[in-house]
Amino acid sequence: YNADAAFGYNPQQAAALLDAAGWTPGSDGVRAKDGMRFSFELMYFAEDTVRRDLAQAFASDMAKLGIEVQLLAVDRPQAKQRLATTAFVFGGGDVPYDPDTQLYTTVHSSFADFDPNDPYSNASQYRNPAVDALLDQARAEADPDARAADYQQLQMLLVVDPPSVTLFALDHTYVARNLDQYSPIEHVVEPHEHGIAWGPWWNVASWR
């Protein structure tokens, strides 16, 4: 974890940057430049209420900046078909939870060409040679400290040149009562793929 790799929050500066780039608000409040409205579609899984709420909140925040976000509730086959061209509320991760498993297929340019059979790998079609170099170096590094330094540097690169808009990290709270053989653990990062092999559930078979 690199505490310095953080995104700032400054709507006024964001609006000023849009103004300076020539994106000026129209009569309806939506910015436009050279006849093109600043408007785009954003997909989310129709059955996922968390992603729906996130999409709605994001669209509301963007509207305050003069950016129109058109929300699309889609099923999973529709999402896969359109991922190459349409923004998407993406939530993901892999197990075991490790920087390599989380980042390599997500931002390495070897996955940047859209593959309909693997549409969620590097869905942003992101390419950055410096990011590639650090990912390759870190996954081959045997020294834990050197590996950590590589990933800390990588975090800074992804803040300067982000492949996506990072919204949040979801907290999960579990409550248990009077469980014999329950072994509590400290606050941990949980992968997108939940299950009994991770987090507080690792020894669920022995609970009484």
XYZ file of N, CA and C in Angstrom:
624
model
N 0.836 -1.192 0.000
C 0.000 0.000 0.000
C 0.873 1.244 0.000
N 0.535 2.185 -0.882
C 1.269 3.440 -0.975
C 0.309 4.568 -0.634
N 0.468 5.137 0.553
C -0.451 6.179 1.014
C -0.384 7.431 0.149
N 0.721 7.623 -0.563
C 0.858 8.803 -1.417
C 0.113 8.648 -2.740
N -0.258 7.433 -3.073
C -0.952 7.179 -4.341
C -2.447 7.363 -4.126
N -2.863 8.615 -4.070
C -4.260 8.922 -3.777
C -4.797 9.923 -4.794
N -6.057 9.765 -5.128
C -6.715 10.703 -6.028
C -7.262 11.877 -5.225
N -7.087 13.072 -5.753
C -7.641 14.242 -5.108
C -9.118 14.403 -5.436
N -9.807 15.224 -4.662
C -11.215 15.533 -4.919
C -11.358 17.039 -4.988
N -11.569 17.564 -6.207
C -11.662 19.003 -6.390
C -12.583 19.291 -7.576
N -13.901 19.311 -7.361
C -14.830 19.568 -8.470
C -14.590 20.908 -9.159
N -14.189 21.910 -8.394
C -13.941 23.220 -8.998
C -12.790 23.149 -10.001
N -11.722 22.438 -9.629
C -10.604 22.287 -10.546
C -11.015 21.467 -11.761
N -11.842 20.450 -11.551
C -12.317 19.646 -12.674
C -13.098 20.509 -13.658
N -13.972 21.370 -13.136
C -14.743 22.256 -14.007
C -13.831 23.230 -14.745
N -12.818 23.737 -14.042
C -11.884 24.669 -14.675
C -11.101 23.989 -15.793
N -10.704 22.745 -15.590
C -9.984 22.009 -16.631
C -10.870 21.781 -17.851
N -12.136 21.474 -17.617
C -13.067 21.296 -18.733
C -13.251 22.609 -19.488
N -13.382 23.709 -18.759
C -13.504 25.020 -19.398
C -12.276 25.316 -20.252
N -11.105 25.080 -19.684
C -9.860 25.376 -20.397
C -9.704 24.518 -21.641
N -10.264 23.313 -21.608
C -10.169 22.417 -22.759
C -11.222 22.715 -23.818
N -12.070 23.703 -23.563
C -13.056 24.092 -24.562
C -14.410 23.435 -24.425
N -14.611 22.710 -23.339
C -15.912 22.080 -23.091
C -16.755 23.044 -22.255
N -17.649 23.771 -22.912
C -18.438 24.794 -22.235
C -19.888 24.345 -22.093
N -20.542 24.735 -20.989
C -21.930 24.320 -20.762
C -22.882 24.909 -21.796
N -23.823 24.067 -22.260
C -24.856 24.529 -23.165
C -26.076 25.001 -22.407
N -27.136 25.326 -23.144
C -28.351 25.836 -22.511
C -29.002 24.807 -21.595
N -28.756 23.511 -21.866
C -29.320 22.448 -21.023
C -28.383 22.031 -19.900
N -27.240 22.724 -19.785
C -26.286 22.417 -18.730
C -25.246 21.392 -19.101
N -25.415 20.733 -20.246
C -24.454 19.721 -20.686
C -23.359 20.399 -21.497
N -22.136 20.098 -21.189
C -21.015 20.699 -21.894
C -20.925 20.184 -23.336
N -20.362 21.016 -24.192
C -20.188 20.636 -25.589
C -18.941 21.320 -26.132
N -18.383 20.723 -27.175
C -17.204 21.275 -27.834
C -17.279 20.922 -29.314
N -17.166 21.936 -30.159
C -17.213 21.732 -31.610
C -18.446 20.931 -32.020
N -19.571 21.226 -31.377
C -20.818 20.569 -31.739
C -21.032 19.202 -31.124
N -20.083 18.724 -30.326
C -20.214 17.400 -29.698
C -20.545 17.560 -28.222
N -21.632 16.935 -27.806
C -22.026 16.971 -26.404
C -21.152 16.028 -25.583
N -20.846 16.437 -24.361
C -20.078 15.575 -23.456
C -21.073 14.611 -22.818
N -21.324 13.525 -23.516
C -22.325 12.556 -23.091
C -21.841 11.160 -23.442
N -22.048 10.213 -22.531
C -21.684 8.833 -22.830
C -22.587 7.878 -22.062
N -22.611 6.626 -22.520
C -23.418 5.592 -21.886
C -22.599 4.847 -20.839
N -23.273 4.421 -19.791
C -22.634 3.658 -18.727
C -23.511 2.455 -18.393
N -22.965 1.266 -18.588
C -23.710 0.034 -18.325
C -23.510 -0.434 -16.891
N -24.506 -1.147 -16.399
C -24.369 -1.882 -15.141
C -25.274 -3.106 -15.226
N -24.930 -4.137 -14.451
C -25.749 -5.344 -14.437
C -27.116 -5.027 -13.827
N -28.173 -5.357 -14.549
C -29.524 -4.989 -14.130
C -29.903 -5.578 -12.779
N -29.382 -6.784 -12.473
C -29.779 -7.449 -11.230
C -28.946 -7.013 -10.031
N -27.927 -6.187 -10.258
C -27.002 -5.801 -9.192
C -27.397 -4.431 -8.645
N -28.056 -4.413 -7.492
C -28.545 -3.145 -6.952
C -27.416 -2.245 -6.456
N -26.306 -2.840 -6.016
C -25.171 -2.027 -5.576
C -24.585 -1.267 -6.758
N -24.376 -1.958 -7.877
C -23.824 -1.276 -9.052
C -24.831 -0.273 -9.617
N -26.113 -0.597 -9.537
C -27.128 0.368 -9.979
C -27.026 1.654 -9.173
N -26.949 1.517 -7.851
C -26.865 2.703 -6.994
C -25.581 3.482 -7.264
N -24.485 2.776 -7.483
C -23.225 3.445 -7.804
C -23.321 4.197 -9.121
N -23.929 3.565 -10.118
C -24.077 4.203 -11.423
C -24.920 5.465 -11.311
N -25.992 5.401 -10.540
C -26.855 6.567 -10.375
C -26.126 7.690 -9.645
N -25.367 7.348 -8.614
C -24.615 8.364 -7.876
C -23.545 8.993 -8.763
N -22.867 8.165 -9.555
C -21.835 8.680 -10.459
C -22.450 9.623 -11.485
N -23.591 9.229 -12.065
C -24.247 10.073 -13.060
C -24.664 11.407 -12.450
N -25.129 11.369 -11.206
C -25.524 12.601 -10.525
C -24.328 13.525 -10.315
N -23.205 12.967 -9.902
C -22.000 13.773 -9.699
C -21.495 14.355 -11.016
N -21.531 13.563 -12.084
C -21.067 14.049 -13.376
C -21.974 15.152 -13.920
N -23.272 15.047 -13.642
C -24.200 16.073 -14.108
C -23.856 17.434 -13.511
N -23.350 17.440 -12.281
C -22.956 18.692 -11.638
C -21.785 19.349 -12.369
N -21.014 18.548 -13.100
C -19.892 19.077 -13.882
C -20.290 19.375 -15.320
N -21.549 19.098 -15.667
C -21.989 19.327 -17.034
C -21.732 18.154 -17.953
N -21.568 16.967 -17.387
C -21.335 15.753 -18.173
C -22.566 14.862 -18.053
N -23.110 14.468 -19.188
C -24.305 13.630 -19.207
C -23.910 12.157 -19.271
N -24.380 11.390 -18.299
C -24.136 9.950 -18.267
C -25.478 9.246 -18.445
N -25.596 8.501 -19.536
C -26.827 7.768 -19.832
C -26.683 6.343 -19.300
N -27.505 5.986 -18.342
C -27.386 4.692 -17.677
C -28.120 3.607 -18.455
N -27.470 2.455 -18.545
C -28.033 1.304 -19.244
C -28.017 0.101 -18.318
N -29.186 -0.417 -17.984
C -29.283 -1.658 -17.219
C -29.273 -2.818 -18.208
N -28.257 -3.654 -18.128
C -28.086 -4.720 -19.118
C -27.910 -6.062 -18.417
N -28.158 -7.141 -19.175
C -27.833 -8.463 -18.650
C -26.384 -8.779 -18.998
N -25.883 -9.878 -18.498
C -24.460 -10.184 -18.674
C -24.074 -10.441 -20.131
N -24.875 -11.160 -20.911
C -24.519 -11.316 -22.328
C -24.453 -9.980 -23.069
N -25.381 -9.068 -22.773
C -25.345 -7.754 -23.410
C -24.087 -6.986 -23.020
N -23.726 -7.061 -21.749
C -22.528 -6.359 -21.288
C -21.295 -6.857 -22.023
N -21.157 -8.167 -22.149
C -19.990 -8.730 -22.822
C -19.898 -8.261 -24.268
N -21.035 -8.147 -24.933
C -21.044 -7.734 -26.334
C -20.617 -6.281 -26.511
N -20.849 -5.459 -25.494
C -20.636 -4.022 -25.645
C -19.437 -3.486 -24.877
N -18.729 -4.342 -24.164
C -17.636 -3.865 -23.322
C -16.539 -3.153 -24.097
N -16.352 -3.503 -25.349
C -15.273 -2.893 -26.129
C -15.555 -1.432 -26.447
N -16.824 -1.021 -26.375
C -17.175 0.329 -26.817
C -17.968 1.137 -25.801
N -18.395 0.520 -24.708
C -19.289 1.196 -23.770
C -18.737 1.116 -22.355
N -18.807 2.236 -21.637
C -18.337 2.269 -20.250
C -19.182 1.331 -19.393
N -18.571 0.843 -18.319
C -19.210 -0.202 -17.520
C -18.817 -0.048 -16.059
N -19.777 -0.257 -15.152
C -19.473 -0.270 -13.718
C -18.829 -1.616 -13.414
N -17.529 -1.595 -13.287
C -16.741 -2.826 -13.189
C -16.344 -3.076 -11.746
N -16.584 -4.271 -11.283
C -16.107 -4.681 -9.970
C -15.476 -6.044 -10.114
N -14.259 -6.180 -9.695
C -13.619 -7.462 -9.940
C -12.494 -7.760 -8.989
N -11.916 -8.889 -9.211
C -10.817 -9.359 -8.390
C -10.619 -10.834 -8.641
N -9.613 -11.388 -8.068
C -9.312 -12.793 -8.293
C -8.758 -13.383 -7.006
N -8.712 -14.671 -6.957
C -8.132 -15.367 -5.811
C -6.981 -16.237 -6.302
N -5.900 -16.345 -5.537
C -5.696 -15.684 -4.240
C -5.504 -14.187 -4.406
N -5.815 -13.439 -3.361
C -5.754 -11.987 -3.457
C -4.305 -11.532 -3.353
N -3.776 -11.086 -4.476
C -2.374 -10.686 -4.587
C -2.302 -9.565 -5.617
N -1.380 -8.622 -5.487
C -1.294 -7.552 -6.479
C -1.168 -8.062 -7.910
N -0.453 -9.162 -8.095
C -0.287 -9.695 -9.447
C -1.613 -10.188 -10.007
N -2.352 -10.964 -9.223
C -3.611 -11.507 -9.730
C -4.651 -10.413 -9.942
N -4.565 -9.336 -9.188
C -5.543 -8.262 -9.332
C -5.217 -7.319 -10.485
N -3.942 -7.100 -10.762
C -3.548 -6.034 -11.680
C -3.100 -6.505 -13.057
N -2.476 -7.675 -13.136
C -1.818 -8.030 -14.392
C -2.816 -8.091 -15.543
N -3.869 -8.864 -15.394
C -4.832 -8.977 -16.494
C -5.714 -7.742 -16.608
N -5.710 -6.895 -15.577
C -6.564 -5.710 -15.590
C -5.958 -4.560 -16.372
N -4.623 -4.387 -16.303
C -4.014 -3.208 -16.932
C -2.823 -3.523 -17.832
N -2.364 -4.764 -17.897
C -1.214 -5.057 -18.763
C -1.646 -5.001 -20.227
N -0.808 -4.399 -21.063
C -1.184 -4.184 -22.462
C -1.293 -5.469 -23.267
N -0.740 -6.568 -22.768
C -0.883 -7.836 -23.484
C -2.336 -8.304 -23.502
N -3.181 -7.693 -22.675
C -4.612 -8.013 -22.652
C -5.458 -6.866 -23.207
N -4.814 -5.877 -23.838
C -5.531 -4.669 -24.243
C -6.403 -4.861 -25.473
N -6.063 -5.790 -26.346
C -6.903 -6.046 -27.515
C -8.140 -6.817 -27.069
N -9.303 -6.299 -27.389
C -10.545 -6.887 -26.896
C -10.702 -8.322 -27.374
N -10.993 -9.197 -26.432
C -11.214 -10.608 -26.716
C -12.625 -10.961 -26.252
N -13.549 -11.265 -27.167
C -14.921 -11.573 -26.753
C -15.023 -12.784 -25.840
N -14.002 -13.634 -25.861
C -14.000 -14.795 -24.974
C -13.455 -14.468 -23.582
N -12.844 -13.306 -23.457
C -12.292 -12.860 -22.170
C -12.500 -11.350 -22.060
N -13.747 -10.891 -22.076
C -14.021 -9.460 -22.232
C -13.652 -8.597 -21.043
N -13.503 -9.196 -19.855
C -13.250 -8.386 -18.665
C -11.763 -8.146 -18.405
N -10.886 -8.812 -19.140
C -9.450 -8.566 -18.992
C -9.088 -7.273 -19.706
N -8.502 -6.343 -18.968
C -8.151 -5.023 -19.489
C -9.303 -4.445 -20.309
N -10.456 -4.345 -19.674
C -11.648 -3.853 -20.356
C -11.489 -2.412 -20.827
N -10.566 -1.657 -20.222
C -10.311 -0.278 -20.639
C -9.405 -0.199 -21.860
N -8.871 -1.355 -22.290
C -7.915 -1.399 -23.409
C -6.746 -0.446 -23.130
N -6.265 -0.530 -21.907
C -5.237 0.372 -21.387
C -3.852 -0.081 -21.828
N -3.029 0.884 -22.222
C -1.651 0.598 -22.630
C -0.709 1.630 -22.016
N 0.268 1.146 -21.271
C 1.280 2.017 -20.693
C 2.549 1.188 -20.523
N 3.585 1.444 -21.337
C 4.808 0.628 -21.269
C 5.455 0.619 -19.889
N 5.400 1.745 -19.172
C 6.002 1.793 -17.837
C 5.239 0.893 -16.864
N 3.928 0.856 -16.991
C 3.111 -0.034 -16.160
C 3.422 -1.488 -16.492
N 3.510 -1.801 -17.781
C 3.860 -3.165 -18.195
C 5.183 -3.605 -17.579
N 6.181 -2.712 -17.647
C 7.516 -3.065 -17.160
C 7.493 -3.377 -15.666
N 6.778 -2.578 -14.889
C 6.711 -2.821 -13.447
C 5.927 -4.087 -13.121
N 4.859 -4.342 -13.858
C 4.091 -5.572 -13.637
C 4.941 -6.801 -13.919
N 5.680 -6.761 -15.023
C 6.534 -7.901 -15.374
C 7.654 -8.078 -14.354
N 8.223 -6.967 -13.925
C 9.326 -7.024 -12.959
C 8.844 -7.544 -11.610
N 7.701 -7.057 -11.152
C 7.203 -7.430 -9.827
C 6.809 -8.895 -9.757
N 6.220 -9.432 -10.809
C 5.778 -10.828 -10.749
C 6.950 -11.804 -10.790
N 8.124 -11.319 -11.222
C 9.311 -12.171 -11.258
C 10.243 -11.920 -10.078
N 9.903 -10.953 -9.225
C 10.773 -10.560 -8.115
C 10.606 -11.512 -6.930
N 11.732 -12.049 -6.441
C 11.696 -12.984 -5.311
C 11.827 -12.282 -3.964
N 12.402 -11.094 -3.952
C 12.589 -10.344 -2.708
C 11.281 -9.623 -2.358
N 10.643 -9.955 -1.236
C 9.358 -9.329 -0.891
C 9.429 -7.807 -0.799
N 10.522 -7.281 -0.262
C 10.640 -5.832 -0.122
C 10.765 -5.160 -1.486
N 11.557 -5.748 -2.367
C 11.707 -5.196 -3.709
C 10.393 -5.284 -4.478
N 9.685 -6.379 -4.270
C 8.388 -6.557 -4.934
C 7.393 -5.503 -4.445
N 7.381 -5.263 -3.144
C 6.493 -4.243 -2.588
C 6.823 -2.866 -3.151
N 8.109 -2.571 -3.305
C 8.521 -1.277 -3.855
C 8.044 -1.124 -5.293
N 8.098 -2.206 -6.062
C 7.608 -2.161 -7.444
C 6.124 -1.808 -7.477
N 5.354 -2.449 -6.624
C 3.914 -2.200 -6.631
C 3.564 -0.825 -6.069
N 4.369 -0.321 -5.141
C 4.141 1.042 -4.660
C 4.398 2.050 -5.774
N 5.441 1.820 -6.553
C 5.718 2.695 -7.691
C 4.614 2.575 -8.734
N 4.123 1.363 -8.927
C 3.047 1.130 -9.883
C 1.786 1.904 -9.490
N 1.490 1.948 -8.209
C 0.320 2.698 -7.749
C 0.421 4.168 -8.134
N 1.604 4.737 -8.024
C 1.783 6.136 -8.398
C 1.545 6.337 -9.889
N 2.025 5.405 -10.705
C 1.801 5.508 -12.146
C 0.320 5.462 -12.481
N -0.422 4.613 -11.780
C -1.844 4.463 -12.078
C -2.664 5.652 -11.589
N -2.121 6.431 -10.655
C -2.774 7.671 -10.257
C -2.533 8.752 -11.306
N -1.328 8.816 -11.835
C -0.989 9.816 -12.853
C -1.682 9.503 -14.172
N -1.755 8.226 -14.521
C -2.364 7.799 -15.783
C -3.374 6.686 -15.487
N -4.533 7.039 -14.959
C -5.482 6.007 -14.521
C -6.180 5.320 -15.690
N -6.329 4.004 -15.609
C -7.039 3.272 -16.660
C -8.546 3.335 -16.511
N -9.014 3.790 -15.352
C -10.451 3.818 -15.094
C -10.733 4.812 -13.972
N -12.006 5.059 -13.732
C -12.419 5.895 -12.605
C -12.651 4.977 -11.410
N -11.846 5.146 -10.376
C -11.983 4.322 -9.180
C -13.013 4.956 -8.252
N -14.055 4.197 -7.917
C -15.139 4.743 -7.109
C -15.001 4.428 -5.629
N -14.772 3.171 -5.269
C -14.761 2.820 -3.852
C -14.259 1.396 -3.675
N -13.985 1.057 -2.431
C -13.714 -0.323 -2.036
C -14.787 -0.711 -1.030
N -15.447 -1.815 -1.280
C -16.602 -2.223 -0.482
C -16.162 -2.892 0.816
N -16.751 -2.460 1.918
C -16.530 -3.103 3.214
C -17.625 -4.135 3.463
N -17.228 -5.294 3.984
C -18.192 -6.315 4.386
C -18.098 -6.493 5.899
N -19.229 -6.510 6.554
C -19.282 -6.730 7.997
C -20.038 -8.016 8.273
N -19.413 -8.917 9.027
C -20.035 -10.192 9.373
C -20.257 -10.241 10.881
N -21.394 -10.756 11.288
C -21.740 -10.858 12.702
C -21.966 -12.327 13.047
N -21.305 -12.810 14.099
C -21.470 -14.196 14.536
C -21.677 -14.216 16.044
N -22.439 -15.199 16.534
C -22.733 -15.271 17.959
C -22.556 -16.704 18.462
N -21.837 -16.826 19.565
C -21.721 -18.112 20.266
C -21.249 -19.243 19.351
N -20.182 -18.983 18.629
C -19.649 -20.010 17.742
C -18.413 -20.638 18.367
N -18.460 -21.920 18.592
C -17.301 -22.646 19.082
C -16.391 -22.960 17.900
N -15.095 -22.838 18.100
C -14.081 -23.088 17.073
C -14.016 -21.967 16.029
N -14.697 -20.872 16.282
C -14.595 -19.740 15.358
C -13.299 -18.993 15.620
N -12.520 -18.765 14.576
C -11.234 -18.072 14.709
C -11.334 -16.717 14.014
N -11.559 -15.648 14.762
C -11.675 -14.333 14.124
C -10.346 -13.882 13.548
N -10.425 -13.056 12.534
C -9.223 -12.519 11.901
C -9.309 -11.005 11.888
N -8.180 -10.383 11.634
C -8.158 -8.936 11.551
C -8.777 -8.488 10.225
N -9.002 -7.196 10.126
C -9.546 -6.597 8.915
C -8.641 -6.942 7.726
N -9.208 -7.567 6.709
C -8.427 -7.985 5.558
C -9.082 -7.481 4.282
N -8.309 -7.469 3.202
C -8.845 -7.154 1.887
C -9.466 -8.420 1.314
N -10.717 -8.329 0.918
C -11.433 -9.501 0.435
C -11.570 -9.436 -1.083
N -11.397 -10.535 -1.787
C -11.530 -10.526 -3.240
C -12.981 -10.394 -3.665
N -13.173 -10.050 -4.928
C -14.519 -9.935 -5.476
C -15.244 -11.273 -5.413
N -14.504 -12.337 -5.580
C -15.095 -13.672 -5.524
C -15.150 -14.128 -4.071
N -16.329 -14.085 -3.481
C -16.479 -14.446 -2.083
C -16.613 -15.962 -1.953
N -16.554 -16.449 -0.737
C -16.716 -17.881 -0.528
C -16.058 -18.333 0.756
N -16.205 -19.602 1.067
C -15.745 -20.116 2.353
C -14.241 -20.337 2.401
N -13.540 -20.112 1.295
C -12.090 -20.307 1.292
C -11.351 -19.039 1.699
N -12.080 -17.982 2.021
C -11.422 -16.703 2.250
C -11.981 -16.026 3.501
N -11.218 -15.090 4.022
C -11.684 -14.244 5.102
C -12.099 -15.028 6.330
N -13.205 -14.659 6.969
C -13.591 -15.293 8.235
C -14.142 -16.701 8.073
N -14.299 -17.144 6.828
C -14.943 -18.440 6.593
C -13.958 -19.588 6.428
N -12.673 -19.342 6.587
C -11.680 -20.340 6.191
C -11.833 -21.659 6.940
N -12.338 -21.624 8.196
C -12.491 -22.876 8.956
C -13.951 -23.151 9.303
N -14.862 -22.756 8.419
C -16.291 -22.882 8.700
C -16.712 -24.326 8.969
N -15.996 -25.287 8.395
C -16.369 -26.694 8.581
C -16.246 -27.143 10.034
N -15.428 -26.434 10.824
C -15.218 -26.840 12.218
C -16.095 -26.072 13.200
N -16.904 -25.140 12.689
C -17.753 -24.352 13.584
C -18.811 -25.236 14.240
N -19.167 -24.899 15.450
C -20.231 -25.613 16.171
C -21.217 -24.605 16.769
